[in-house]
JSON list of C-alpha atoms in Angstrom, two decimals:
[
{"chain": "A", "resi": 139, "resn": "MET", "atom": "CA", "xyz": [137.83, 85.28, 87.10]},
{"chain": "A", "resi": 140, "resn": "THR", "atom": "CA", "xyz": [138.49, 89.54, 86.62]},
{"chain": "A", "resi": 141, "resn": "ASP", "atom": "CA", "xyz": [138.14, 91.68, 89.80]},
{"chain": "A", "resi": 142, "resn": "GLU", "atom": "CA", "xyz": [134.21, 92.35, 89.15]},
{"chain": "A", "resi": 143, "resn": "ASP", "atom": "CA", "xyz": [133.24, 88.17, 88.87]},
{"chain": "A", "resi": 144, "resn": "PHE", "atom": "CA", "xyz": [135.19, 87.77, 91.33]},
{"chain": "A", "resi": 145, "resn": "LEU", "atom": "CA", "xyz": [133.01, 90.34, 93.45]},
{"chain": "A", "resi": 146, "resn": "ARG", "atom": "CA", "xyz": [130.07, 89.17, 91.74]},
{"chain": "A", "resi": 147, "resn": "HIS", "atom": "CA", "xyz": [131.01, 85.84, 93.06]},
{"chain": "A", "resi": 148, "resn": "LEU", "atom": "CA", "xyz": [131.48, 87.15, 96.25]},
{"chain": "A", "resi": 149, "resn": "ASP", "atom": "CA", "xyz": [128.62, 88.86, 96.51]},
{"chain": "A", "resi": 150, "resn": "ASP", "atom": "CA", "xyz": [126.90, 85.72, 95.86]},
{"chain": "A", "resi": 151, "resn": "TYR", "atom": "CA", "xyz": [128.58, 82.51, 97.84]},
{"chain": "A", "resi": 152, "resn": "GLY", "atom": "CA", "xyz": [130.57, 85.69, 100.84]},
{"chain": "A", "resi": 153, "resn": "ALA", "atom": "CA", "xyz": [133.65, 85.25, 102.26]},
{"chain": "A", "resi": 154, "resn": "SER", "atom": "CA", "xyz": [133.80, 81.43, 102.94]},
{"chain": "A", "resi": 155, "resn": "PRO", "atom": "CA", "xyz": [135.38, 79.76, 100.52]},
{"chain": "A", "resi": 156, "resn": "GLU", "atom": "CA", "xyz": [133.51, 76.06, 100.84]},
{"chain": "A", "resi": 157, "resn": "ARG", "atom": "CA", "xyz": [130.43, 77.95, 99.74]},
{"chain": "A", "resi": 158, "resn": "TRP", "atom": "CA", "xyz": [131.63, 78.42, 96.79]},
{"chain": "A", "resi": 159, "resn": "PRO", "atom": "CA", "xyz": [131.07, 76.34, 93.73]},
{"chain": "A", "resi": 160, "resn": "ALA", "atom": "CA", "xyz": [134.25, 73.83, 93.23]},
{"chain": "A", "resi": 161, "resn": "GLU", "atom": "CA", "xyz": [134.54, 74.96, 89.47]},
{"chain": "A", "resi": 162, "resn": "LEU", "atom": "CA", "xyz": [135.41, 78.66, 91.04]},
{"chain": "A", "resi": 163, "resn": "ARG", "atom": "CA", "xyz": [137.39, 78.54, 94.14]},
{"chain": "A", "resi": 164, "resn": "ALA", "atom": "CA", "xyz": [141.01, 77.50, 91.57]},
{"chain": "A", "resi": 165, "resn": "GLU", "atom": "CA", "xyz": [139.84, 80.86, 90.11]},
{"chain": "A", "resi": 166, "resn": "ALA", "atom": "CA", "xyz": [139.24, 82.84, 93.34]},
{"chain": "A", "resi": 167, "resn": "ASP", "atom": "CA", "xyz": [142.48, 81.93, 95.06]},
{"chain": "A", "resi": 168, "resn": "ALA", "atom": "CA", "xyz": [144.63, 83.19, 91.40]},
{"chain": "A", "resi": 169, "resn": "ALA", "atom": "CA", "xyz": [142.55, 86.41, 91.60]},
{"chain": "A", "resi": 170, "resn": "LEU", "atom": "CA", "xyz": [142.64, 87.05, 95.57]},
{"chain": "A", "resi": 171, "resn": "ALA", "atom": "CA", "xyz": [146.60, 86.12, 94.94]},
{"chain": "A", "resi": 172, "resn": "ARG", "atom": "CA", "xyz": [147.63, 89.11, 92.71]},
{"chain": "A", "resi": 173, "resn": "SER", "atom": "CA", "xyz": [144.85, 91.84, 93.55]},
{"chain": "A", "resi": 174, "resn": "PRO", "atom": "CA", "xyz": [145.18, 93.33, 97.10]},
{"chain": "A", "resi": 175, "resn": "ALA", "atom": "CA", "xyz": [141.92, 95.50, 96.38]},
{"chain": "A", "resi": 176, "resn": "LEU", "atom": "CA", "xyz": [140.01, 91.28, 96.36]},
{"chain": "A", "resi": 177, "resn": "ARG", "atom": "CA", "xyz": [142.02, 90.24, 99.55]},
{"chain": "A", "resi": 178, "resn": "ALA", "atom": "CA", "xyz": [140.21, 93.70, 101.52]},
{"chain": "A", "resi": 179, "resn": "ALA", "atom": "CA", "xyz": [136.65, 93.15, 99.84]},
{"chain": "A", "resi": 180, "resn": "GLN", "atom": "CA", "xyz": [137.03, 89.26, 100.65]},
{"chain": "A", "resi": 181, "resn": "GLU", "atom": "CA", "xyz": [138.30, 90.65, 104.29]},
{"chain": "A", "resi": 182, "resn": "ASP", "atom": "CA", "xyz": [135.21, 92.64, 104.73]},
{"chain": "A", "resi": 183, "resn": "ALA", "atom": "CA", "xyz": [132.75, 90.64, 103.20]},
{"chain": "A", "resi": 184, "resn": "ALA", "atom": "CA", "xyz": [133.88, 87.84, 105.98]},
{"chain": "A", "resi": 185, "resn": "ALA", "atom": "CA", "xyz": [133.18, 90.54, 108.76]},
{"chain": "A", "resi": 186, "resn": "PHE", "atom": "CA", "xyz": [129.87, 90.77, 107.30]},
{"chain": "A", "resi": 187, "resn": "ASP", "atom": "CA", "xyz": [129.72, 86.95, 107.07]},
{"chain": "A", "resi": 188, "resn": "ARG", "atom": "CA", "xyz": [130.37, 87.05, 111.16]},
{"chain": "A", "resi": 189, "resn": "LEU", "atom": "CA", "xyz": [127.40, 89.91, 112.11]},
{"chain": "A", "resi": 190, "resn": "LEU", "atom": "CA", "xyz": [124.95, 87.59, 110.22]},
{"chain": "A", "resi": 191, "resn": "THR", "atom": "CA", "xyz": [126.09, 84.76, 112.43]},
{"chain": "A", "resi": 192, "resn": "VAL", "atom": "CA", "xyz": [126.01, 86.46, 115.88]},
{"chain": "A", "resi": 193, "resn": "PRO", "atom": "CA", "xyz": [122.48, 86.06, 117.07]},
{"chain": "A", "resi": 194, "resn": "ALA", "atom": "CA", "xyz": [119.73, 88.69, 117.68]},
{"chain": "A", "resi": 195, "resn": "MET", "atom": "CA", "xyz": [119.91, 90.59, 121.04]},
{"chain": "A", "resi": 196, "resn": "PRO", "atom": "CA", "xyz": [116.42, 90.03, 122.59]},
{"chain": "A", "resi": 197, "resn": "VAL", "atom": "CA", "xyz": [114.51, 93.55, 122.97]},
{"chain": "A", "resi": 198, "resn": "GLU", "atom": "CA", "xyz": [112.56, 93.98, 125.62]},
{"chain": "A", "resi": 199, "resn": "ASP", "atom": "CA", "xyz": [108.61, 94.59, 125.32]},
{"chain": "A", "resi": 200, "resn": "ALA", "atom": "CA", "xyz": [108.59, 97.46, 127.29]},
{"chain": "A", "resi": 201, "resn": "ARG", "atom": "CA", "xyz": [110.99, 99.13, 124.71]},
{"chain": "A", "resi": 202, "resn": "VAL", "atom": "CA", "xyz": [108.78, 97.62, 121.62]},
{"chain": "A", "resi": 203, "resn": "ALA", "atom": "CA", "xyz": [106.24, 99.76, 122.97]},
{"chain": "A", "resi": 204, "resn": "ARG", "atom": "CA", "xyz": [107.03, 102.41, 123.57]},
{"chain": "A", "resi": 205, "resn": "LEU", "atom": "CA", "xyz": [109.05, 102.54, 119.83]},
{"chain": "A", "resi": 206, "resn": "LEU", "atom": "CA", "xyz": [106.00, 101.90, 118.86]},
{"chain": "A", "resi": 207, "resn": "SER", "atom": "CA", "xyz": [104.19, 104.53, 120.86]},
{"chain": "A", "resi": 208, "resn": "ALA", "atom": "CA", "xyz": [106.44, 106.87, 119.44]},
{"chain": "A", "resi": 209, "resn": "VAL", "atom": "CA", "xyz": [106.07, 106.28, 116.23]},
{"chain": "A", "resi": 210, "resn": "GLY", "atom": "CA", "xyz": [101.92, 106.46, 115.62]},
{"chain": "A", "resi": 211, "resn": "ALA", "atom": "CA", "xyz": [102.11, 109.42, 118.08]},
{"chain": "A", "resi": 212, "resn": "ALA", "atom": "CA", "xyz": [104.75, 110.82, 115.28]},
{"chain": "A", "resi": 213, "resn": "ALA", "atom": "CA", "xyz": [102.49, 109.47, 112.75]},
{"chain": "A", "resi": 214, "resn": "ARG", "atom": "CA", "xyz": [99.34, 111.52, 114.09]},
{"chain": "A", "resi": 215, "resn": "ALA", "atom": "CA", "xyz": [101.18, 114.24, 114.36]},
{"chain": "A", "resi": 216, "resn": "VAL", "atom": "CA", "xyz": [102.04, 114.96, 110.32]},
{"chain": "A", "resi": 217, "resn": "PRO", "atom": "CA", "xyz": [99.22, 115.33, 108.57]},
{"chain": "A", "resi": 218, "resn": "GLN", "atom": "CA", "xyz": [97.79, 112.73, 106.26]},
{"chain": "A", "resi": 219, "resn": "GLU", "atom": "CA", "xyz": [98.58, 113.94, 102.34]},
{"chain": "A", "resi": 220, "resn": "GLY", "atom": "CA", "xyz": [96.70, 111.97, 99.85]},
{"chain": "A", "resi": 221, "resn": "VAL", "atom": "CA", "xyz": [94.42, 112.76, 96.60]},
{"chain": "A", "resi": 222, "resn": "VAL", "atom": "CA", "xyz": [92.09, 115.52, 99.25]},
{"chain": "A", "resi": 223, "resn": "MET", "atom": "CA", "xyz": [95.14, 117.03, 99.96]},
{"chain": "A", "resi": 224, "resn": "LEU", "atom": "CA", "xyz": [96.16, 117.57, 96.54]},
{"chain": "A", "resi": 225, "resn": "LEU", "atom": "CA", "xyz": [92.65, 118.27, 95.84]},
{"chain": "A", "resi": 226, "resn": "LEU", "atom": "CA", "xyz": [91.56, 120.35, 98.67]},
{"chain": "A", "resi": 227, "resn": "GLY", "atom": "CA", "xyz": [95.48, 121.58, 99.94]},
{"chain": "A", "resi": 228, "resn": "ARG", "atom": "CA", "xyz": [96.22, 121.76, 104.13]},
{"chain": "A", "resi": 229, "resn": "MET", "atom": "CA", "xyz": [93.13, 121.97, 105.65]},
{"chain": "A", "resi": 230, "resn": "PRO", "atom": "CA", "xyz": [91.90, 120.16, 109.79]},
{"chain": "A", "resi": 231, "resn": "ARG", "atom": "CA", "xyz": [91.25, 116.88, 109.62]},
{"chain": "A", "resi": 232, "resn": "LEU", "atom": "CA", "xyz": [87.74, 117.34, 110.64]},
{"chain": "A", "resi": 233, "resn": "ARG", "atom": "CA", "xyz": [87.31, 119.74, 108.67]},
{"chain": "A", "resi": 234, "resn": "VAL", "atom": "CA", "xyz": [88.02, 117.25, 105.49]},
{"chain": "A", "resi": 235, "resn": "ALA", "atom": "CA", "xyz": [86.37, 114.00, 107.43]},
{"chain": "A", "resi": 236, "resn": "GLY", "atom": "CA", "xyz": [82.71, 116.58, 107.16]},
{"chain": "A", "resi": 237, "resn": "PHE", "atom": "CA", "xyz": [83.63, 117.82, 103.47]},
{"chain": "A", "resi": 238, "resn": "CYS", "atom": "CA", "xyz": [83.78, 113.98, 102.48]},
{"chain": "A", "resi": 239, "resn": "VAL", "atom": "CA", "xyz": [81.11, 112.70, 104.57]},
{"chain": "A", "resi": 240, "resn": "ALA", "atom": "CA", "xyz": [78.92, 115.52, 102.37]},
{"chain": "A", "resi": 241, "resn": "LEU", "atom": "CA", "xyz": [80.18, 114.19, 99.34]},
{"chain": "A", "resi": 242, "resn": "LEU", "atom": "CA", "xyz": [78.75, 111.06, 99.94]},
{"chain": "A", "resi": 243, "resn": "ALA", "atom": "CA", "xyz": [75.25, 112.17, 101.32]},
{"chain": "A", "resi": 244, "resn": "LEU", "atom": "CA", "xyz": [75.09, 114.43, 98.14]},
{"chain": "A", "resi": 245, "resn": "GLY", "atom": "CA", "xyz": [76.05, 111.00, 95.79]},
{"chain": "A", "resi": 246, "resn": "TRP", "atom": "CA", "xyz": [73.76, 108.50, 97.65]},
{"chain": "A", "resi": 247, "resn": "PHE", "atom": "CA", "xyz": [71.01, 111.74, 97.52]},
{"chain": "A", "resi": 248, "resn": "ALA", "atom": "CA", "xyz": [71.77, 112.44, 93.42]},
{"chain": "A", "resi": 249, "resn": "GLY", "atom": "CA", "xyz": [71.54, 108.28, 92.65]},
{"chain": "A", "resi": 250, "resn": "HIS", "atom": "CA", "xyz": [68.21, 108.14, 93.90]},
{"chain": "A", "resi": 251, "resn": "LEU", "atom": "CA", "xyz": [66.92, 111.41, 92.64]},
{"chain": "A", "resi": 252, "resn": "ALA", "atom": "CA", "xyz": [68.34, 110.32, 88.81]},
{"chain": "A", "resi": 253, "resn": "SER", "atom": "CA", "xyz": [66.47, 107.21, 86.86]},
{"chain": "A", "resi": 254, "resn": "PRO", "atom": "CA", "xyz": [68.72, 104.14, 87.37]},
{"chain": "A", "resi": 255, "resn": "LEU", "atom": "CA", "xyz": [71.49, 103.67, 85.09]},
{"chain": "A", "resi": 256, "resn": "PRO", "atom": "CA", "xyz": [70.88, 100.57, 82.84]},
{"chain": "A", "resi": 257, "resn": "THR", "atom": "CA", "xyz": [73.09, 97.29, 84.62]},
{"chain": "A", "resi": 258, "resn": "ALA", "atom": "CA", "xyz": [75.70, 95.55, 82.21]},
{"chain": "A", "resi": 259, "resn": "PRO", "atom": "CA", "xyz": [74.89, 92.19, 81.57]},
{"chain": "A", "resi": 260, "resn": "ARG", "atom": "CA", "xyz": [76.31, 89.11, 84.18]},
{"chain": "A", "resi": 261, "resn": "SER", "atom": "CA", "xyz": [78.68, 87.56, 81.64]},
{"chain": "A", "resi": 262, "resn": "GLN", "atom": "CA", "xyz": [80.95, 91.13, 81.81]},
{"chain": "A", "resi": 263, "resn": "GLU", "atom": "CA", "xyz": [82.59, 91.32, 85.36]},
{"chain": "A", "resi": 264, "resn": "LEU", "atom": "CA", "xyz": [84.50, 94.57, 86.71]},
{"chain": "A", "resi": 265, "resn": "ALA", "atom": "CA", "xyz": [88.28, 94.87, 86.98]},
{"chain": "A", "resi": 266, "resn": "LEU", "atom": "CA", "xyz": [89.83, 97.45, 89.20]},
{"chain": "A", "resi": 267, "resn": "LEU", "atom": "CA", "xyz": [92.30, 99.66, 86.82]},
{"chain": "A", "resi": 268, "resn": "ASN", "atom": "CA", "xyz": [95.70, 99.06, 89.06]},
{"chain": "A", "resi": 269, "resn": "ASP", "atom": "CA", "xyz": [97.98, 97.53, 87.50]},
{"chain": "A", "resi": 270, "resn": "GLU", "atom": "CA", "xyz": [99.02, 95.07, 90.64]},
{"chain": "A", "resi": 271, "resn": "VAL", "atom": "CA", "xyz": [95.74, 93.14, 90.06]},
{"chain": "A", "resi": 272, "resn": "VAL", "atom": "CA", "xyz": [96.71, 89.55, 88.78]},
{"chain": "A", "resi": 273, "resn": "THR", "atom": "CA", "xyz": [93.35, 88.24, 88.07]},
{"chain": "A", "resi": 274, "resn": "LEU", "atom": "CA", "xyz": [89.94, 90.08, 87.07]},
{"chain": "A", "resi": 275, "resn": "PHE", "atom": "CA", "xyz": [86.84, 89.07, 89.29]},
{"chain": "A", "resi": 276, "resn": "ASP", "atom": "CA", "xyz": [85.35, 86.61, 86.99]},
{"chain": "A", "resi": 277, "resn": "GLY", "atom": "CA", "xyz": [88.74, 84.64, 87.16]},
{"chain": "A", "resi": 278, "resn": "GLU", "atom": "CA", "xyz": [90.44, 84.39, 84.43]},
{"chain": "A", "resi": 279, "resn": "PRO", "atom": "CA", "xyz": [94.26, 85.86, 84.20]},
{"chain": "A", "resi": 280, "resn": "ARG", "atom": "CA", "xyz": [94.73, 88.73, 82.34]}
]
């Protein structure tokens, strides 16, 4: 077993030899006997395994509330960046909101003045333009 194999198996199975497959244990023991670096890696993994077995300390509800409040305040203090910022630059939120409302009203008004667009036949369904969409709206897989 190479050192890389041992380290990969150490990541997969942990430091406890009982969790390793029986066919790997003899080779792992031989690798440990010849390499001080692997023994140190196993000791580190054993320390990590011990950390995982310690029960989590209870967290007070008041502390969680304080943390959530602080995170919310920090998030509200930072201007939100997105498509609007890319298009309009940094603007106060109230001005951006007013601009968006004006665009929506303009679109609604223009839609009522224009002749109605022909609608697609019912057999053609709309799909989102996003790679995360697993199925189309008609239920068929892509």
